[in-house]
Short mmCIF file of N, CA, C and O in Angstrom, two decimals:
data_model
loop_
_atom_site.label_atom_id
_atom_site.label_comp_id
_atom_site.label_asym_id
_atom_site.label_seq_id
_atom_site.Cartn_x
_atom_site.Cartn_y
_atom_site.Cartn_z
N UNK A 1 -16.65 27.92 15.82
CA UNK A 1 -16.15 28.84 14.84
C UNK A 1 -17.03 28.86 13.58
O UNK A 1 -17.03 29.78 12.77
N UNK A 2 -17.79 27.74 13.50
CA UNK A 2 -18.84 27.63 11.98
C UNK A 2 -19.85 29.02 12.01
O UNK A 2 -20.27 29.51 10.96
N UNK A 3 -20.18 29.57 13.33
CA UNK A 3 -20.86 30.48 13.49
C UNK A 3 -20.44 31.86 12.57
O UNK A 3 -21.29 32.73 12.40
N UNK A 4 -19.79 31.93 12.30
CA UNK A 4 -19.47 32.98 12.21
C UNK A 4 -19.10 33.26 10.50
O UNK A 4 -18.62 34.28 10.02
N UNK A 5 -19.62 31.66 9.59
CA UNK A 5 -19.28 31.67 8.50
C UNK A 5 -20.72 31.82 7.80
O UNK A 5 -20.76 31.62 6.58
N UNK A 6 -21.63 32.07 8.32
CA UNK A 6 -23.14 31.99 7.48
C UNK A 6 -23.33 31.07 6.44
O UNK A 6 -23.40 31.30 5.23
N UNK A 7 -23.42 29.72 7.19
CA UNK A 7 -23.55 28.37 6.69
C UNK A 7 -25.23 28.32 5.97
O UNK A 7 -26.28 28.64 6.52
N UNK A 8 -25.12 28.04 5.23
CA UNK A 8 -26.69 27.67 3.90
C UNK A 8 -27.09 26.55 5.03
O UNK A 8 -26.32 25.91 5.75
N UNK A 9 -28.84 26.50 4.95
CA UNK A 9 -29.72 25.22 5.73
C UNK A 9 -28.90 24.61 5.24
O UNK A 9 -28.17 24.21 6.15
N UNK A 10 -28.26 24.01 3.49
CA UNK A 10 -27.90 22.59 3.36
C UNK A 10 -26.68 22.48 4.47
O UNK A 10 -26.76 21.87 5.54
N UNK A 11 -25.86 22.99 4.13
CA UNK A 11 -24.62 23.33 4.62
C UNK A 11 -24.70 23.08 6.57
O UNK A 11 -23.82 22.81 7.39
N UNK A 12 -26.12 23.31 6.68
CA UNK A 12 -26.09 23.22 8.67
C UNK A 12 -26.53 21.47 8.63
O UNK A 12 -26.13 20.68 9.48
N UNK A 13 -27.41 21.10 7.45
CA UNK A 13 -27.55 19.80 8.01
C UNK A 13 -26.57 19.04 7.33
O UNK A 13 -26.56 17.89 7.77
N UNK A 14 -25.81 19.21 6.51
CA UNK A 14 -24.26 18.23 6.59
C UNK A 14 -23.20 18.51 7.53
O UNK A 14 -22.14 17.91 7.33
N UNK A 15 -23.26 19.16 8.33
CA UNK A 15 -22.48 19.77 9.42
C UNK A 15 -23.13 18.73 10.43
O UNK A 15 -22.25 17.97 10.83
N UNK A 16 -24.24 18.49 10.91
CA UNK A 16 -25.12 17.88 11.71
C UNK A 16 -25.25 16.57 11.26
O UNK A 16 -25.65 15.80 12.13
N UNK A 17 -25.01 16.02 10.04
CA UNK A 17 -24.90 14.78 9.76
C UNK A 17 -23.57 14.06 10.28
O UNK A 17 -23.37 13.00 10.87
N UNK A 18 -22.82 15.00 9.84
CA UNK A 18 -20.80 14.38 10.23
C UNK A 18 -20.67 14.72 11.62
O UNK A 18 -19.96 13.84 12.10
N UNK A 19 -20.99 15.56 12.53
CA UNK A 19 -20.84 15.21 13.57
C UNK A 19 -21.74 14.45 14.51
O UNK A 19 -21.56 14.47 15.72
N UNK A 20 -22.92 13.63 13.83
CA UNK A 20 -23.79 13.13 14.85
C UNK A 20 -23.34 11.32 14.44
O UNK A 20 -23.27 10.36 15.21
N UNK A 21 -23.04 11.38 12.63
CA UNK A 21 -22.12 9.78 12.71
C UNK A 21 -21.05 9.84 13.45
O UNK A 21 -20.84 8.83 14.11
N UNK A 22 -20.12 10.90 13.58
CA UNK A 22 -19.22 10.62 14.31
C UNK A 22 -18.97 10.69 15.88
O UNK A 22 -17.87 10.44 16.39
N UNK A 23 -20.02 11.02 16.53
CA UNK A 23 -20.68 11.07 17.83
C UNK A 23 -20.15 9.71 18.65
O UNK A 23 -19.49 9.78 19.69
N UNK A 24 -20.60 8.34 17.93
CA UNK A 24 -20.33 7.14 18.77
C UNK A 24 -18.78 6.85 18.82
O UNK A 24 -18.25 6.41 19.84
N UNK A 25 -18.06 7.14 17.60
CA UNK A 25 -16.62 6.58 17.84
C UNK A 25 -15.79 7.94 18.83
O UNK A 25 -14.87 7.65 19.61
N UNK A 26 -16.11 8.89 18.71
CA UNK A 26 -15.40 10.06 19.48
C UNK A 26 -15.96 9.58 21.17
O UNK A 26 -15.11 9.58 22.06
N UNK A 27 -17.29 9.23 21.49
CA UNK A 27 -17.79 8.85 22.88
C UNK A 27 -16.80 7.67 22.99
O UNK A 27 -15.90 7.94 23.79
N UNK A 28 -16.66 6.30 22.37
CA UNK A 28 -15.59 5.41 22.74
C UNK A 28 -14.52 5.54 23.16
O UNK A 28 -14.13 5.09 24.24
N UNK A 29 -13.47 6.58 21.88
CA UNK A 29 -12.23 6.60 22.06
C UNK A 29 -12.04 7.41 23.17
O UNK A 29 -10.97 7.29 23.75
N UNK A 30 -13.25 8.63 23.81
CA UNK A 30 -12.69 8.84 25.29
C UNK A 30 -13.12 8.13 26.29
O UNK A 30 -12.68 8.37 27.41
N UNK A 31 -13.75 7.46 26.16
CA UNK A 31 -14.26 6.61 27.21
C UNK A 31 -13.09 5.75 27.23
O UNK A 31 -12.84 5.41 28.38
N UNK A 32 -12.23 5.25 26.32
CA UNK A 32 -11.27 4.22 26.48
C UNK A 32 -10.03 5.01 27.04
O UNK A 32 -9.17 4.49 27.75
N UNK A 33 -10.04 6.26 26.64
CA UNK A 33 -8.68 6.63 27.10
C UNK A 33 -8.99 7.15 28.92
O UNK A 33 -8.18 6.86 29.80
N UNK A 34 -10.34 7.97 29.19
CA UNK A 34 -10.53 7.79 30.36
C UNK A 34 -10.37 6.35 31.38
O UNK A 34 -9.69 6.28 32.41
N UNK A 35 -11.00 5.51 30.91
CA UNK A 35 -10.59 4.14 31.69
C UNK A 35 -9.28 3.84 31.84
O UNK A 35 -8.92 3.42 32.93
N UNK A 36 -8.10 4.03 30.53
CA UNK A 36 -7.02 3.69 30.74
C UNK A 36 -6.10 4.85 32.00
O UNK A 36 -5.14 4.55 32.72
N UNK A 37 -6.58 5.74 31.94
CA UNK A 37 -6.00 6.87 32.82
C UNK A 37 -6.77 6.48 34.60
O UNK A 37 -6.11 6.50 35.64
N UNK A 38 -7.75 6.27 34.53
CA UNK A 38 -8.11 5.93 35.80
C UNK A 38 -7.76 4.31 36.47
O UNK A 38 -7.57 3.87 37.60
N UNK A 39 -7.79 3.67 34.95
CA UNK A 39 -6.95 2.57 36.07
C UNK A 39 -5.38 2.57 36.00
O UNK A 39 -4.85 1.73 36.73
N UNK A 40 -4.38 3.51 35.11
CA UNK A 40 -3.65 3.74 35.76
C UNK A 40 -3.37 4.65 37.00
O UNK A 40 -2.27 4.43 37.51
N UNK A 41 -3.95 5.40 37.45
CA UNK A 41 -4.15 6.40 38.38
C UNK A 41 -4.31 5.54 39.77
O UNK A 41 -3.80 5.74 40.87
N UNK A 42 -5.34 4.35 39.25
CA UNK A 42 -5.74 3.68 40.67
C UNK A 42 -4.25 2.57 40.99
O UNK A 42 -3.72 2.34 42.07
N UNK A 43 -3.79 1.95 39.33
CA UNK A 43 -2.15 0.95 39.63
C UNK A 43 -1.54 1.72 40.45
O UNK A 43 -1.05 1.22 41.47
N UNK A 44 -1.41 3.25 40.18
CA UNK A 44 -0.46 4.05 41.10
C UNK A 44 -0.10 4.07 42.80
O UNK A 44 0.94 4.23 43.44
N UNK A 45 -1.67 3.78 43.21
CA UNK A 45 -2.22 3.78 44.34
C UNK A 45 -2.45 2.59 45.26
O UNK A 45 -3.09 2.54 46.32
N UNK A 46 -1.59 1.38 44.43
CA UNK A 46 -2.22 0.10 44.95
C UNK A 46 -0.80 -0.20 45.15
O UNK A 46 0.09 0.44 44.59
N UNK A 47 -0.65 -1.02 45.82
CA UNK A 47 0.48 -2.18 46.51
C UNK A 47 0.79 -3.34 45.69
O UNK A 47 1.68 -4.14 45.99
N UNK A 48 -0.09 -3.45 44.45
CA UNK A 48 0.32 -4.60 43.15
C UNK A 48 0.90 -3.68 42.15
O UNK A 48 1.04 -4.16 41.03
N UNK A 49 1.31 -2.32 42.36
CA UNK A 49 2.13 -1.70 41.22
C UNK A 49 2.98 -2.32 39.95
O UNK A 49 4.13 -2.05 40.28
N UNK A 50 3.03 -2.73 39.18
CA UNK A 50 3.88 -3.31 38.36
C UNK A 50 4.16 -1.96 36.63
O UNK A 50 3.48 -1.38 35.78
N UNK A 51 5.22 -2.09 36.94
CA UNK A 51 5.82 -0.89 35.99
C UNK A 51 5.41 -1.30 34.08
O UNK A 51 4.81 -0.51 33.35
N UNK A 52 5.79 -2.35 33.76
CA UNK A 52 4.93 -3.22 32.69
C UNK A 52 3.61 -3.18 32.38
O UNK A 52 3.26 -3.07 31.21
N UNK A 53 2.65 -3.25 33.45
CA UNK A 53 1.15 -2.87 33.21
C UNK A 53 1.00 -1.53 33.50
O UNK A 53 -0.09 -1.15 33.07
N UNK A 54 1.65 -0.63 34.05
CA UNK A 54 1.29 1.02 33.98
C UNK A 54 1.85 1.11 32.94
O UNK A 54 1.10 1.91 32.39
N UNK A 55 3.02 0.80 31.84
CA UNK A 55 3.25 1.31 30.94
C UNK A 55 2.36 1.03 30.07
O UNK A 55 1.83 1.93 29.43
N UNK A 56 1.94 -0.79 29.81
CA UNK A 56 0.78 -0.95 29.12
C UNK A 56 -0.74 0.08 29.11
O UNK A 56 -1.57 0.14 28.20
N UNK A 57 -0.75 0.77 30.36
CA UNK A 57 -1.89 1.51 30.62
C UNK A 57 -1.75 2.84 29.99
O UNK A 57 -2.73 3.56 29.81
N UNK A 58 -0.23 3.28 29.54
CA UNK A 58 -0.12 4.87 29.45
C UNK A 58 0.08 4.40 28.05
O UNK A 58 -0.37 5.22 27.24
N UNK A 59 0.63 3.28 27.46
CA UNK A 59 0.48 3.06 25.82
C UNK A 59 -1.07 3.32 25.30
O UNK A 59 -1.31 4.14 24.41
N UNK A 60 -2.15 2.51 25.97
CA UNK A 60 -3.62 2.54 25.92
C UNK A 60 -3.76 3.71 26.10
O UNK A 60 -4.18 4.00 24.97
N UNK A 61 -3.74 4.85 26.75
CA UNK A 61 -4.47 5.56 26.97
C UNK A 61 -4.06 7.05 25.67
O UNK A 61 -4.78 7.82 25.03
N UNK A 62 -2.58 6.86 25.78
CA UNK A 62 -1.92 7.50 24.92
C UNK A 62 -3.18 7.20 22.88
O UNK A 62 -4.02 7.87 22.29
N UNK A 63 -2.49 5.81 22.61
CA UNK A 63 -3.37 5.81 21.55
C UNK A 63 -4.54 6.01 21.58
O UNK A 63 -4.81 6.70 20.59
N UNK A 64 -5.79 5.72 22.39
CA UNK A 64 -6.97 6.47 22.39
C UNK A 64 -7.41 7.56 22.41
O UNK A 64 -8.53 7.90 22.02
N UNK A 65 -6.18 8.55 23.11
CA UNK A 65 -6.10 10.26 22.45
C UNK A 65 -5.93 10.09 21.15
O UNK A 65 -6.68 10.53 20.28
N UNK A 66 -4.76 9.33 20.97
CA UNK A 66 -4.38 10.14 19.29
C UNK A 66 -5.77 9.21 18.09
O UNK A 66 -6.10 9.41 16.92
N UNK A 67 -6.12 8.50 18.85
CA UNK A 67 -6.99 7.65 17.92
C UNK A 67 -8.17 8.70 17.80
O UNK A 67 -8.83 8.57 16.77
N UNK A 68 -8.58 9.79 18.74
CA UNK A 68 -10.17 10.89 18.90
C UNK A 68 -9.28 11.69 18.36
O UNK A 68 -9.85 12.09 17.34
N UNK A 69 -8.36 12.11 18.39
CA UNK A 69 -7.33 13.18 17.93
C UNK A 69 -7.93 13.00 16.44
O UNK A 69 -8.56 13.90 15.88
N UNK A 70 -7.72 11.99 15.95
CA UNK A 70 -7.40 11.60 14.72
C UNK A 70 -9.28 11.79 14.06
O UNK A 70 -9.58 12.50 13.11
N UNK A 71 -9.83 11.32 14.51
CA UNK A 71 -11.27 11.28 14.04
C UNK A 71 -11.71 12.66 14.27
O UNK A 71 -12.58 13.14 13.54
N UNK A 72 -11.20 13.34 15.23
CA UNK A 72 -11.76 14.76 15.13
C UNK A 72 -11.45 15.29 13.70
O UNK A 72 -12.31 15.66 12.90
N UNK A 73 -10.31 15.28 13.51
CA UNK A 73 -9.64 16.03 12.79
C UNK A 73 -10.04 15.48 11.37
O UNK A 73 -9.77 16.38 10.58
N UNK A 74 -10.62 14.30 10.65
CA UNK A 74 -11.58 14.06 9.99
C UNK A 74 -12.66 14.52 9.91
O UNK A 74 -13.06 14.97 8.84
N UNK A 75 -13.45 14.53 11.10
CA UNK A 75 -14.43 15.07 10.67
C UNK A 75 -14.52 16.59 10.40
O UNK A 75 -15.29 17.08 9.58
N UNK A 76 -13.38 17.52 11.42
CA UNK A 76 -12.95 18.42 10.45
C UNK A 76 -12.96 18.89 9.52
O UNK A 76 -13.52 19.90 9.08
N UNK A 77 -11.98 17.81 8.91
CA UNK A 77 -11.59 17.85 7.61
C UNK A 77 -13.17 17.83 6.92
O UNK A 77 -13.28 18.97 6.46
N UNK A 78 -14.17 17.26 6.70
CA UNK A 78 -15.15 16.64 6.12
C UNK A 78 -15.93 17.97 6.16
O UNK A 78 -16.62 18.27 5.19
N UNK A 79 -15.88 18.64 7.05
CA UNK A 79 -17.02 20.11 7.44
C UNK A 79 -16.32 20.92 6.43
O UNK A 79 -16.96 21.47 5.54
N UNK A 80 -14.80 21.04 6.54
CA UNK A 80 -13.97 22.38 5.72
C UNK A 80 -14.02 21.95 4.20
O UNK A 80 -14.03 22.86 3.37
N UNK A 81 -14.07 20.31 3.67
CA UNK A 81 -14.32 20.33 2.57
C UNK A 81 -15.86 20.82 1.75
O UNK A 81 -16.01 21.13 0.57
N UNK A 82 -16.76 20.75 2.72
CA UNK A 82 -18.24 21.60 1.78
C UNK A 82 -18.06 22.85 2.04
O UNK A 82 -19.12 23.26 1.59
N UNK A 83 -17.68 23.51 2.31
CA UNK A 83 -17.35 24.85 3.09
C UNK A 83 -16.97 25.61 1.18
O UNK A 83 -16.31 24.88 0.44
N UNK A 84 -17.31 26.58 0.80
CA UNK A 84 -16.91 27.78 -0.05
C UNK A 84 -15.40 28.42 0.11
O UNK A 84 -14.88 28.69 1.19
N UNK A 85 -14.84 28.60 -1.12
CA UNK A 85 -13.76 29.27 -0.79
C UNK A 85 -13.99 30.49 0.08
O UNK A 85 -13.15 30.34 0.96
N UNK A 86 -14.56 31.45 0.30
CA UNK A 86 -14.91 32.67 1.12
C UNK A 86 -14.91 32.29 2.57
O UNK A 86 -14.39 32.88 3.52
N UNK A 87 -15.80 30.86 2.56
CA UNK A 87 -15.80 30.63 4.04
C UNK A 87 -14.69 29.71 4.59
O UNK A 87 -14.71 29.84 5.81
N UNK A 88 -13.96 29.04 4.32
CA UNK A 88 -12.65 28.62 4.36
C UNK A 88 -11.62 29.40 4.72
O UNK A 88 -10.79 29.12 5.59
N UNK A 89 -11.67 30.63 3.90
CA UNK A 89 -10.89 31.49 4.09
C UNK A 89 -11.27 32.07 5.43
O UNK A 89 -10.43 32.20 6.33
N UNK A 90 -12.61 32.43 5.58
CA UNK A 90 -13.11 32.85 7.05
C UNK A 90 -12.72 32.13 8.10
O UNK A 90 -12.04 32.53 9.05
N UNK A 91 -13.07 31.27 7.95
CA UNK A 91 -12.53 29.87 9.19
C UNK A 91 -11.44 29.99 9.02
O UNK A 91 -11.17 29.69 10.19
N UNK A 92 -10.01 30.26 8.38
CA UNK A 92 -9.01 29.84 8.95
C UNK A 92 -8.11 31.18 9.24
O UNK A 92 -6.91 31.22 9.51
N UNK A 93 -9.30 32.60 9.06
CA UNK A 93 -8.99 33.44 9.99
C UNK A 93 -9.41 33.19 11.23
O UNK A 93 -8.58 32.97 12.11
N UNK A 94 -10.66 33.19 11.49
CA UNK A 94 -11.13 32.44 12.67
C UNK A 94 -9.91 31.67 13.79
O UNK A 94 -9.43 32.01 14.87
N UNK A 95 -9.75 30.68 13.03
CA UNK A 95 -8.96 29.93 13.46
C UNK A 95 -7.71 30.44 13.77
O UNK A 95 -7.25 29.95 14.80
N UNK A 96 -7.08 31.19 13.27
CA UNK A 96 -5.59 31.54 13.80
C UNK A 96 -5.90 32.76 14.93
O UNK A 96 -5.13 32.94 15.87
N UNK A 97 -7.14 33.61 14.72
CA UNK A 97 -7.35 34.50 15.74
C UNK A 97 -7.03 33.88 17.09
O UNK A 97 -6.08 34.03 17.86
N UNK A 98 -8.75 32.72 17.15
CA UNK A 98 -8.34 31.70 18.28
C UNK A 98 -6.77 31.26 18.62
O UNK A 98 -6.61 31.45 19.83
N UNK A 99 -6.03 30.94 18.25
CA UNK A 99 -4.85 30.30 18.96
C UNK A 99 -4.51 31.47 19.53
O UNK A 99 -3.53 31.53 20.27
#
């Protein structure tokens, strides 16, 4: 959606700064919530089923969404705060179009 706000050079490389620091923790937190979903997927499938460790697995996997949930939405936040009133306003036409 930034496309469409005619972001200044500065403005493209602080856009490119916040999402390339935040690159490694967003790769973790799905990598953790993928693992927790596939080894509950595989508990499902096995003959050592125990209801206690699949729940432990859907607690894990659960918070590692909301944990990328959460850092997205920071860094978000971090892009819409350099952003111009004009283009703010653009983006969150943008944005409601999309939904």
């Amino acid at each position: 959606m930034l496309r469409g706000l005619s972001l200044s050079a500065a403005q493209q490389d602080r856009v490119f700064v916040i999402v390339h620091a935040q690159a490694p923790l967003l790769r973790e937190k799905a990598n953790a919530a993928r693992r927790a979903h596939d080894e509950l997927r595989a508990l499902t499938m096995s003959m050592e089923y125990d209801l206690a460790k699949a729940a432990s697995l859907a607690d894990a996997s659960a918070r590692a969404l909301g944990e990328l949930a959460l850092a997205r939405a920071i860094g978000e936040h971090q892009i819409y705060l350099m952003l111009d009133d004009e283009q703010r306003v653009t983006l969150c036409r943008l944005y409601n179009e999309y939904l």
